[in-house]
Short mmCIF file of C-alpha atoms (C1' of nucleotides) in Angstrom, two decimals:
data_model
loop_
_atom_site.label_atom_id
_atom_site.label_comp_id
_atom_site.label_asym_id
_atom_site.label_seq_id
_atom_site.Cartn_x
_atom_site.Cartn_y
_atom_site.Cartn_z
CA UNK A 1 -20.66 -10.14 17.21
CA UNK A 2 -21.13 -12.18 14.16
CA UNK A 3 -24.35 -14.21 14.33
CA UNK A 4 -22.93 -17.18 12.31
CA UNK A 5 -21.48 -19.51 14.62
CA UNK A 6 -24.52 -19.66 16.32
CA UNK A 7 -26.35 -21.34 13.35
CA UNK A 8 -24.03 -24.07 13.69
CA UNK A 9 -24.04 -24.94 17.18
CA UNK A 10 -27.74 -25.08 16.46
CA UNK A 11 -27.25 -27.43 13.94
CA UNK A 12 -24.40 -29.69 16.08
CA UNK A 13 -27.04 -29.88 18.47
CA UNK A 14 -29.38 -31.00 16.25
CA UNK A 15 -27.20 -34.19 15.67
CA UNK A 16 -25.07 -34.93 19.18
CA UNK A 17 -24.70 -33.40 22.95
CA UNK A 18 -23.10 -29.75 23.43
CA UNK A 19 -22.67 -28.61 26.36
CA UNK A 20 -21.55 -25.68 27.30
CA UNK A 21 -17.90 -26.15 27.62
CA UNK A 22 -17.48 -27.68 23.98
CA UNK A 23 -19.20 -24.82 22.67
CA UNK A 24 -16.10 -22.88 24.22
CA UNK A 25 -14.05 -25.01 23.37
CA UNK A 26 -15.22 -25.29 19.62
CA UNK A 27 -14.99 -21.32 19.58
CA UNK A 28 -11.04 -21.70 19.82
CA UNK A 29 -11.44 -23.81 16.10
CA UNK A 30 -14.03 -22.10 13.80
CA UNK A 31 -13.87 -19.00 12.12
CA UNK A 32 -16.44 -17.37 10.18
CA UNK A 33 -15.78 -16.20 6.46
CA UNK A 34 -17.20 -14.79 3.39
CA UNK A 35 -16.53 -15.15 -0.34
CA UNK A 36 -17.88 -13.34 -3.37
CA UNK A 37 -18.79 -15.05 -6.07
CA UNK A 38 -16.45 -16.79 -7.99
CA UNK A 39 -14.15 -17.43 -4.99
CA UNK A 40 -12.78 -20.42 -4.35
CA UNK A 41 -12.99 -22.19 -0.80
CA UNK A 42 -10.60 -24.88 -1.74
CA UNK A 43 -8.42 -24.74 -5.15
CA UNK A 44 -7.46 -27.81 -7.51
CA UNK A 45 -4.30 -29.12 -6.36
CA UNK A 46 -4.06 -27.30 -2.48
CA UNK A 47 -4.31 -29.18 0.43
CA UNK A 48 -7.45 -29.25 1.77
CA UNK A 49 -6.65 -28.11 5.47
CA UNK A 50 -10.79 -27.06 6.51
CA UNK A 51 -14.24 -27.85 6.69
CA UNK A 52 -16.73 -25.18 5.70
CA UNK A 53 -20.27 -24.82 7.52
CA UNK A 54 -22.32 -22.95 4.63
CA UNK A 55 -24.64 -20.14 6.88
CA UNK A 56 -25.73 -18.82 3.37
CA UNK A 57 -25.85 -18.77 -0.17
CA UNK A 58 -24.30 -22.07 -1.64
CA UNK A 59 -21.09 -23.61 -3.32
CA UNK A 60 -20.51 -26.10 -5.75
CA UNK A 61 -16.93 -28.48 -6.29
CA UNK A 62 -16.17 -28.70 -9.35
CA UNK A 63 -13.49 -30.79 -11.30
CA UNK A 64 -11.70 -29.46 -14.59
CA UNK A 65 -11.23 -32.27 -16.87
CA UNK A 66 -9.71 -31.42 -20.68
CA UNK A 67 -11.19 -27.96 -21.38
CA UNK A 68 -14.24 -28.41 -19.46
CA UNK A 69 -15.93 -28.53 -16.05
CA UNK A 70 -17.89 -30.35 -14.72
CA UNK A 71 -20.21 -30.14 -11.17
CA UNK A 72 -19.66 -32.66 -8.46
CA UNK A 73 -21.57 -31.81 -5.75
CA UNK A 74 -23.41 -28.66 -4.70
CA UNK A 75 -23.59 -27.68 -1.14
CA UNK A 76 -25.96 -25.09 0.31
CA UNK A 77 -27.08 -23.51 3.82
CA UNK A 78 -26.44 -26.22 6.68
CA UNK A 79 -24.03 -28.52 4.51
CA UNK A 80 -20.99 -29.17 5.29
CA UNK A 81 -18.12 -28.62 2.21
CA UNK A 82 -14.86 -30.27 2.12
CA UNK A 83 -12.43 -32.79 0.27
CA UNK A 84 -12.22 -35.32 3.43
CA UNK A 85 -9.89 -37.70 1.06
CA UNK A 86 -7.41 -33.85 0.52
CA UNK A 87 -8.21 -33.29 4.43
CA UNK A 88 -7.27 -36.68 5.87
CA UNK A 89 -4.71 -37.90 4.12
CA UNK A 90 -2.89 -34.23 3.39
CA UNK A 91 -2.85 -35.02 -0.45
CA UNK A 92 -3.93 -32.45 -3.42
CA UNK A 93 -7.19 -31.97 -3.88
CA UNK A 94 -8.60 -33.43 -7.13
CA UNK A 95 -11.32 -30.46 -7.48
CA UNK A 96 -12.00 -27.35 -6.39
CA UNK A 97 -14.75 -25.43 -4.50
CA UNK A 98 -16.07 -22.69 -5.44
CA UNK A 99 -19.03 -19.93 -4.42
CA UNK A 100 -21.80 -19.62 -6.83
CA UNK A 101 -22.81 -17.01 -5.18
CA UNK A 102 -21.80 -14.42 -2.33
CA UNK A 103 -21.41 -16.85 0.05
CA UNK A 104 -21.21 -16.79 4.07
CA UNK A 105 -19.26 -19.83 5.92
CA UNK A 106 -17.93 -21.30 9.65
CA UNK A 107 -14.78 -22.09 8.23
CA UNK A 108 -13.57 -25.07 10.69
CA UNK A 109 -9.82 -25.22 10.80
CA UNK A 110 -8.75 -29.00 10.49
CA UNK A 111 -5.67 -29.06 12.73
CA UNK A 112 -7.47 -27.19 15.36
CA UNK A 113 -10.28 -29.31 15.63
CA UNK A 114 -8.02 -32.74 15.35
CA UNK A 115 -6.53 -30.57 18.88
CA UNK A 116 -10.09 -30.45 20.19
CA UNK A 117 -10.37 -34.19 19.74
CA UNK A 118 -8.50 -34.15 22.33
CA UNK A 119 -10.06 -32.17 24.55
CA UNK A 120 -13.52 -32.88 24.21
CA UNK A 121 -15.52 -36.12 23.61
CA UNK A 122 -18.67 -34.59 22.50
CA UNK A 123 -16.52 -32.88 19.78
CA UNK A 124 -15.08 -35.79 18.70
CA UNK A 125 -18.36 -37.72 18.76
CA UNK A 126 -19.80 -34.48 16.51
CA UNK A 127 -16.29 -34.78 14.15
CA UNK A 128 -17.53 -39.13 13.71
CA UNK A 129 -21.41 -37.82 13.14
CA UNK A 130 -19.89 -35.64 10.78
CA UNK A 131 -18.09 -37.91 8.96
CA UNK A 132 -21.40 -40.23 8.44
CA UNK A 133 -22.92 -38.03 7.39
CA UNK A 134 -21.18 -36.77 4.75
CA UNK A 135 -20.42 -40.30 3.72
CA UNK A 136 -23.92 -41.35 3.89
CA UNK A 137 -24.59 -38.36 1.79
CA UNK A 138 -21.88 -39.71 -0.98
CA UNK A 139 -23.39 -43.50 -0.55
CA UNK A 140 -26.59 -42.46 -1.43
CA UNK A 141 -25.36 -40.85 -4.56
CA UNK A 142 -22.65 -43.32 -6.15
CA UNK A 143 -25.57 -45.23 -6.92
CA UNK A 144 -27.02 -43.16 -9.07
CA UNK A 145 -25.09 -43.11 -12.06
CA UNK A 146 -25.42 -47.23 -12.27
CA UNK A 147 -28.72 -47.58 -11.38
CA UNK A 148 -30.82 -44.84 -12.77
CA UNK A 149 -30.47 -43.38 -16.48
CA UNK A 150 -30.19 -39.66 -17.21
CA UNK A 151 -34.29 -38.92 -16.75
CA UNK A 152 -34.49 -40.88 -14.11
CA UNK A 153 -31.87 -39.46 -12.45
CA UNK A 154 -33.50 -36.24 -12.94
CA UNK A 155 -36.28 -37.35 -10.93
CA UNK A 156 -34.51 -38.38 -7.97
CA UNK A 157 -33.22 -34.91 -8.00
CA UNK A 158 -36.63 -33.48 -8.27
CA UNK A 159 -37.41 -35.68 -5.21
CA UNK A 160 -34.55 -35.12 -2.76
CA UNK A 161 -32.88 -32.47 -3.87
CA UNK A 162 -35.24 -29.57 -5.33
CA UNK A 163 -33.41 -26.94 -3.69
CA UNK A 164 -30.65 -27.48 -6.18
CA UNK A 165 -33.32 -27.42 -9.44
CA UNK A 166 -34.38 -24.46 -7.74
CA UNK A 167 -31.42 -22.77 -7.50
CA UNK A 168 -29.25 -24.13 -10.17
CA UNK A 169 -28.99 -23.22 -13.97
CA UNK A 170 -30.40 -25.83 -16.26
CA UNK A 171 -26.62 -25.97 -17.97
CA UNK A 172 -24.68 -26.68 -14.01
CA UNK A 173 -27.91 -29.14 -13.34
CA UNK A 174 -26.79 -30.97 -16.57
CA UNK A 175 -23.20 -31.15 -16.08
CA UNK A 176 -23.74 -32.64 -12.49
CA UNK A 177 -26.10 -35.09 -13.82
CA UNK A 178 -23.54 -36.52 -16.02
CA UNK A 179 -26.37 -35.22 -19.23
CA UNK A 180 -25.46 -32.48 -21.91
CA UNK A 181 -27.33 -29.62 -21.42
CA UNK A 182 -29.60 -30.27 -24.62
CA UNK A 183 -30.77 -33.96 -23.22
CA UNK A 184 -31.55 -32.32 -20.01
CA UNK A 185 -33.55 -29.57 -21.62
CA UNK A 186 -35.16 -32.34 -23.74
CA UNK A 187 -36.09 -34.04 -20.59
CA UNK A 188 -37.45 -31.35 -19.01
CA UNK A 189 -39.63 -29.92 -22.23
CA UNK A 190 -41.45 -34.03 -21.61
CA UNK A 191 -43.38 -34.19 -18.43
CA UNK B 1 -6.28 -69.59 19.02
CA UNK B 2 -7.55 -67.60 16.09
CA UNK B 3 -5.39 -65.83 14.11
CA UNK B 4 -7.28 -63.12 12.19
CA UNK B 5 -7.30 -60.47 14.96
CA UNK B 6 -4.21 -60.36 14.47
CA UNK B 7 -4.38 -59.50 11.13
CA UNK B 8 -6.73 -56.61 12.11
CA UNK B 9 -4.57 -55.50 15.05
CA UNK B 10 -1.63 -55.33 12.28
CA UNK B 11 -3.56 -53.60 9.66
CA UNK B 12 -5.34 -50.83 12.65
CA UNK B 13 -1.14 -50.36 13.58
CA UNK B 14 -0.30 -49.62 10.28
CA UNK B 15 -3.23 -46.79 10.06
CA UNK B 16 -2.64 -45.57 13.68
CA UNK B 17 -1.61 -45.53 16.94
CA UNK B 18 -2.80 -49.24 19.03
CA UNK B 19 -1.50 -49.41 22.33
CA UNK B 20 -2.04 -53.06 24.07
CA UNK B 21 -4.77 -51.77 26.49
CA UNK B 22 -6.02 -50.79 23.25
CA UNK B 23 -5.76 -54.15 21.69
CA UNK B 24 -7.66 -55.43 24.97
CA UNK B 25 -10.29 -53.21 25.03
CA UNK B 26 -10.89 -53.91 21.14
CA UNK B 27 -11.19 -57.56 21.84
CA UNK B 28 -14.27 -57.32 23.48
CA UNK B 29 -15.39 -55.38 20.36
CA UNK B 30 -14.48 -58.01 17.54
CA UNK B 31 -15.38 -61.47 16.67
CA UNK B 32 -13.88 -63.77 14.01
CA UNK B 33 -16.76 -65.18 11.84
CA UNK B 34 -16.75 -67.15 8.11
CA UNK B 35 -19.48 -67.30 5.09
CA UNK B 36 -19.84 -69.70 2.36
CA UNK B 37 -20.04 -68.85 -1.19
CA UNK B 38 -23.70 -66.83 -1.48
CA UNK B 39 -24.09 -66.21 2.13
CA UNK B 40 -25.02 -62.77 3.19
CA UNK B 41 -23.14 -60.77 5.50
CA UNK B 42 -26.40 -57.97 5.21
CA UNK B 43 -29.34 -58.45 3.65
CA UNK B 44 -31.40 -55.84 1.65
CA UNK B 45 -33.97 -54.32 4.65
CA UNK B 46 -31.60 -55.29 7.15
CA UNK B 47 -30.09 -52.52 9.64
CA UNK B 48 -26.48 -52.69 9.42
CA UNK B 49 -24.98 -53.45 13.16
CA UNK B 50 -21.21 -54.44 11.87
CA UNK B 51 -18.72 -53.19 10.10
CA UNK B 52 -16.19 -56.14 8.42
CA UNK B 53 -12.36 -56.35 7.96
CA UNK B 54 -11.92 -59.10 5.60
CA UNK B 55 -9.26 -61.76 6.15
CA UNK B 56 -9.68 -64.07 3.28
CA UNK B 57 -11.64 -64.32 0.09
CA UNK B 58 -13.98 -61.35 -1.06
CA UNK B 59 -17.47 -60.10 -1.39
CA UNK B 60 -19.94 -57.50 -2.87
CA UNK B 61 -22.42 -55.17 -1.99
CA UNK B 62 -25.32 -55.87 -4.59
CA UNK B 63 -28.38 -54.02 -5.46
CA UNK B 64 -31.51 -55.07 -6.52
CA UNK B 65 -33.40 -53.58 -9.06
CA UNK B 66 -36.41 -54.34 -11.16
CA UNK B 67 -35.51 -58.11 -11.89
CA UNK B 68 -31.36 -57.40 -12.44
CA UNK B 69 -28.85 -57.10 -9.78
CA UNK B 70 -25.66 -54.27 -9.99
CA UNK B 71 -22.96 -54.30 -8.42
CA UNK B 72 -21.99 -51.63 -6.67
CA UNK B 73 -18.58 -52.64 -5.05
CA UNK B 74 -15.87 -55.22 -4.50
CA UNK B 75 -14.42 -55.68 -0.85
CA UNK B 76 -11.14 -57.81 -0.73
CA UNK B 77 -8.98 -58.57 1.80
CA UNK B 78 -8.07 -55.97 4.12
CA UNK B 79 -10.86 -53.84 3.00
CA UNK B 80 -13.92 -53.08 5.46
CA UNK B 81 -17.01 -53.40 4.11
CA UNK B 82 -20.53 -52.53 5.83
CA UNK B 83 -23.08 -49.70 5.18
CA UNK B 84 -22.23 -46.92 6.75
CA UNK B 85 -25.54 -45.00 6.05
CA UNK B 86 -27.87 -47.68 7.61
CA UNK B 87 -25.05 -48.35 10.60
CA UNK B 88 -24.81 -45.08 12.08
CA UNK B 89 -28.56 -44.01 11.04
CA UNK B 90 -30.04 -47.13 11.89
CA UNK B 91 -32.20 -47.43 8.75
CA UNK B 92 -32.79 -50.07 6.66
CA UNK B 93 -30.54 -51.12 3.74
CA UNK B 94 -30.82 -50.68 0.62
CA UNK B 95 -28.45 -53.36 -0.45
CA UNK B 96 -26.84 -56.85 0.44
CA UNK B 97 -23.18 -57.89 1.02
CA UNK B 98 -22.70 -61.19 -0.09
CA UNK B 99 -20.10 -63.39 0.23
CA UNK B 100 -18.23 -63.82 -3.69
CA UNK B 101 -15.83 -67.05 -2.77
CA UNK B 102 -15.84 -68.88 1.39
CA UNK B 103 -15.07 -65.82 3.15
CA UNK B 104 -13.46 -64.93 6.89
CA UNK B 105 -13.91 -62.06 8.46
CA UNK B 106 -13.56 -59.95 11.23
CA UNK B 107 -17.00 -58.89 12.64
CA UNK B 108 -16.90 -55.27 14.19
CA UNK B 109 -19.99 -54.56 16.64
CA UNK B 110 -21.31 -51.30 15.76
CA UNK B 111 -22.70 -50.87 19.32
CA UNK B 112 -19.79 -52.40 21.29
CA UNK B 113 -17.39 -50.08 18.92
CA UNK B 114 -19.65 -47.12 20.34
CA UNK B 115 -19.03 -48.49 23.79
CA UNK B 116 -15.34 -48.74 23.35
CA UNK B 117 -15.02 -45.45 21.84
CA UNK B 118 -16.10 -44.10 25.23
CA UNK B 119 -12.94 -45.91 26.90
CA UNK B 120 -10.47 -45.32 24.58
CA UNK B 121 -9.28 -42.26 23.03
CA UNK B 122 -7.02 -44.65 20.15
CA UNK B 123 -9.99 -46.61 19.70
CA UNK B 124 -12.09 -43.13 18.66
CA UNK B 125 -9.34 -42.21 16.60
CA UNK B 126 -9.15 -45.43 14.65
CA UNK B 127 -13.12 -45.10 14.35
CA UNK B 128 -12.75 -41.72 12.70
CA UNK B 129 -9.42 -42.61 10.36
CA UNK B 130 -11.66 -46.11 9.05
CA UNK B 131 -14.93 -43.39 8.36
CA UNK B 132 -11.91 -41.00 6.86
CA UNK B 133 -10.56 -44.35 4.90
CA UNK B 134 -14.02 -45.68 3.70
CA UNK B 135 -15.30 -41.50 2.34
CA UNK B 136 -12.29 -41.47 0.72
CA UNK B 137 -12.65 -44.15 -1.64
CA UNK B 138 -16.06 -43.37 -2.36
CA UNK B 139 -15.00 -40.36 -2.96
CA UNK B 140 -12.77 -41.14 -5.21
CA UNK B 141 -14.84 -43.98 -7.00
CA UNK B 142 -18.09 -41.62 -7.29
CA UNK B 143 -16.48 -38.89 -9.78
CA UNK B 144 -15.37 -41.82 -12.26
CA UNK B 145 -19.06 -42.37 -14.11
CA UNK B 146 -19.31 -38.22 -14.69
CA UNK B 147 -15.89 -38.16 -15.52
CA UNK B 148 -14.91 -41.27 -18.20
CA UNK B 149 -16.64 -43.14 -20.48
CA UNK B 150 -17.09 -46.86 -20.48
CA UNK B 151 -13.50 -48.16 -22.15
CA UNK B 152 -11.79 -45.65 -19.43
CA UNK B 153 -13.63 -46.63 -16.43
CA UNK B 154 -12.32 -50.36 -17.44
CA UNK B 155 -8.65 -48.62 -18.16
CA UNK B 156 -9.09 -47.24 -14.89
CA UNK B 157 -9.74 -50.32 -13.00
CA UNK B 158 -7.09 -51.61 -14.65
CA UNK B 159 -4.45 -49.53 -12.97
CA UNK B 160 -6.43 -48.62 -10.27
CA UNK B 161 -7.81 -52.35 -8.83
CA UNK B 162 -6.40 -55.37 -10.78
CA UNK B 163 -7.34 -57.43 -8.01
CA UNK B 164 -10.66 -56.76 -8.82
CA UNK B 165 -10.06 -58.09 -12.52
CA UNK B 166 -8.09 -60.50 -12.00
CA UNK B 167 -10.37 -62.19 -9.76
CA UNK B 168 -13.81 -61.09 -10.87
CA UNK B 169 -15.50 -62.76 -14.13
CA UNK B 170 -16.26 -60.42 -17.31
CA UNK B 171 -20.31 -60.41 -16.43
CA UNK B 172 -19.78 -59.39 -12.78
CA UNK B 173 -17.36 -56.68 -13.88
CA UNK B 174 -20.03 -55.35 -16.30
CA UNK B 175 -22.03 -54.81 -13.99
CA UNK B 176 -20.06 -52.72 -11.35
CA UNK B 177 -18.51 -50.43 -14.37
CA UNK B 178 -22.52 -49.74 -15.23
CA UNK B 179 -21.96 -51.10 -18.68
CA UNK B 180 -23.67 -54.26 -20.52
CA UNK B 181 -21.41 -57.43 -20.60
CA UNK B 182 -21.61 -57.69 -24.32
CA UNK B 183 -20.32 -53.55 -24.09
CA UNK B 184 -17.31 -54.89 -21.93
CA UNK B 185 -16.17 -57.73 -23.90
CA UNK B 186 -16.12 -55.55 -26.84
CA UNK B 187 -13.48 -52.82 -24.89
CA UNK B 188 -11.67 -56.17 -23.63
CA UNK B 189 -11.22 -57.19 -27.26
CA UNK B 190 -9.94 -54.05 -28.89
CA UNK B 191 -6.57 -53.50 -27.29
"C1'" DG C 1 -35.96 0.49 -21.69
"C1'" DC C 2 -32.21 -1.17 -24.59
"C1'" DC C 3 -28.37 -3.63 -25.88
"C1'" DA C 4 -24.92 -7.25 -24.95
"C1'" DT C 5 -24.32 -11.48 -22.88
"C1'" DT C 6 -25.69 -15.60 -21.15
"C1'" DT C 7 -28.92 -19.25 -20.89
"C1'" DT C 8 -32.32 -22.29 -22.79
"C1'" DG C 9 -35.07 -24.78 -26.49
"C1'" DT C 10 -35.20 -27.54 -30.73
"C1'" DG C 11 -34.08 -29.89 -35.04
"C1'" DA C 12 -30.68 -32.89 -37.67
"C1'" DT C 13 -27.16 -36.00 -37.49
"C1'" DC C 14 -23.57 -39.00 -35.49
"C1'" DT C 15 -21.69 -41.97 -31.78
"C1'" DT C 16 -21.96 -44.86 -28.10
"C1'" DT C 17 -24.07 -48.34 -25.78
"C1'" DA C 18 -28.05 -51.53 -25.00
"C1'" DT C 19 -30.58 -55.27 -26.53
"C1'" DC C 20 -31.45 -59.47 -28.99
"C1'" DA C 21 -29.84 -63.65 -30.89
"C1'" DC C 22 -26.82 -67.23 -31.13
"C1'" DA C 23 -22.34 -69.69 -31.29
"C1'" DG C 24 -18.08 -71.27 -29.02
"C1'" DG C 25 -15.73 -72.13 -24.54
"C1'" DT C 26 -15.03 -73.68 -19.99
"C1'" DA C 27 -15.95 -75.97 -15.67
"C1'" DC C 28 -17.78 -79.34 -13.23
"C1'" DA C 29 -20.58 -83.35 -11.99
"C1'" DA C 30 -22.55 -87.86 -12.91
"C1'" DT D 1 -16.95 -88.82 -21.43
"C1'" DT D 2 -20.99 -86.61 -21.88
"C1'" DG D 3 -24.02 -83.65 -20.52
"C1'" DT D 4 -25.57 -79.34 -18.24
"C1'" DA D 5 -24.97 -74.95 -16.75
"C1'" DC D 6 -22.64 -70.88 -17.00
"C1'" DC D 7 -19.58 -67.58 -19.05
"C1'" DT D 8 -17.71 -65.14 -23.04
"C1'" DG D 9 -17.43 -63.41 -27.91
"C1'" DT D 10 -19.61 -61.42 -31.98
"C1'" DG D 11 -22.95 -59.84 -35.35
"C1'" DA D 12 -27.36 -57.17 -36.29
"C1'" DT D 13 -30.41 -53.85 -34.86
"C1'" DA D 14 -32.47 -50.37 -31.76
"C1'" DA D 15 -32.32 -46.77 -28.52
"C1'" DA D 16 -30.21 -43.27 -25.69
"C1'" DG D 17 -27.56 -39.53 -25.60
"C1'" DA D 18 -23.76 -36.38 -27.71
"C1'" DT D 19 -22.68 -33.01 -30.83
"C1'" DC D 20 -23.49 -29.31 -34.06
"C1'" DA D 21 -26.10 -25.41 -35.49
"C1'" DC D 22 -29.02 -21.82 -34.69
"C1'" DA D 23 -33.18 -19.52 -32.78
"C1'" DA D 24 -35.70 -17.81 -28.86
"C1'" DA D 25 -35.75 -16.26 -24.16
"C1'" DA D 26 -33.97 -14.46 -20.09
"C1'" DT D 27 -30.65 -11.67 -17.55
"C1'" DG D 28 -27.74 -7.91 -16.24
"C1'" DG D 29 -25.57 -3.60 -16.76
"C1'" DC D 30 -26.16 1.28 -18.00
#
DNA sequence: GCCATTTTGTGATCTTTATCACAGGTACAA
DNA sequence: TTGTACCTGTGATAAAGATCACAAAATGGC
């Protein structure tokens, strides 16, 4: 029995009610899966039709824009990946996601769960949390690029977000920063 | 008899499903409500209790920071505007919404919403498809400072929002697209 | 360990954008 | 109409960051 699912209903009750029944009743809408590295969870241009619970390792999505790429958003253990715009609206997705390394996931499958909705309250009041939270996530980062400049906005990411300077290359740091990867490296070599 | 429910009932139909027990139960949830020019409809520090569908005129959610103010986005009719991130964590704000022009609005009780949610499944669902509605355009707005440069973030806006050109003067505009005024009347003037 | 490949650091130069300064415009009130 | 306040345009200069070029360091197979 995979231990995965687990780790989220851990985590779901970390943020709303569970009881037992929704638990059961989540089990019919969650899957778990694994990607190597390299693998995308969502391509440019699909549909997104999931939300992925990352158990371990960590993604990042990623836009392709003339020739290059460049980092959105990184997501690691106990995030939740997706493209809710893709998801809700059943439009192509604008990025992709991808594993930056072997990665383990709940996938949660999108038309399932809008059927669980149905069924259970405490699943739709986790699908709402959800949804704040990811958006709260996004708030807190549009501001960014207007209010801080490229140092500064290094700092922040020292501050709330060390796991990804921890985990992240210096050249994927720089391309989610907005930065080229010499001013970040410049940056860093001061202070 | 007021007539801007209406225009929310209408706008929720268009979105989703609204049945009239539905359009009952909502009533107890909303109430009609107008600003002057400058007024605040949240203040920086504030905890967000409402979200707002507005009628007629527009406003902003402003940021301040060290001296200057940036705007961080426009809200015109039909839009919602409120801080999701301080709503449904109950912290503080870290900006203002502030009426641009004599504003009406629909005021949306965060905890009545809650309340209702509990009573009606359409209700929930409209709850969810706003949150869905509201990460959406972030979503989309929050690539465009990694993505384009100054003159296409204005070309975008262009296309994209003319409402907000057309109605918003040249300094205010600077602000929001993260670029100096002076910057902005230069990419105005060349083509 | 050793080589090939990728990643990072650093200087020189160029481009974009900010900042400063000031001059026209426009709107609105007395 | 005549201010007064605010908004916009434009030049000159400064600063931030991009780009180019290459060297040093780290990483990953074998």
């Amino acid at each position: 029995m995979h231990q995965d699912p687990e780790q989220l209903f851990t985590y779901i009750r970390s943020i709303s009610e569970l009881s037992e029944e929704s638990v059961e009743a989540l089990g019919g809408v969650i899957s778990p899966v694994e990607f190597r590295k390299g693998d995308y969870l969502l391509k440019e241009g699909e549909i997104c039709a999931a939300i992925f619970f990352i158990t371990k390792g960590y993604c990042r999505s990623v836009q392709y824009s003339d020739g290059s790429e460049i980092n959105m958003d990184f997501y690691f253990e106990n995030d939740f990946a997706s493209n809710i715009r893709s998801l809700s609206q059943r439009t192509a997705s604008g990025y992709a996601i991808q594993a930056c390394e072997a990665l383990r996931a709940i996938r949660i499958d999108r038309d399932k769960l809008l059927e669980a909705y149905k069924r259970s309250p405490q699943i739709e009041a986790f699908g709402r949390k959800l949804l704040e939270m990811m958006m709260a996530r996004q708030e807190e980062h549009a501001g960014l690029f207007k209010l801080l400049d490229a140092a500064e906005r290094y700092r922040w990411l020292q501050q709330h977000q060390p796991e990804m300077i921890r985990r992240e290359p210096l050249t994927q740091l720089a391309s989610y920063l907005g930065v080229s990867r010499e001013t970040l490296s410049r940056i860093r070599a001061k202070k």
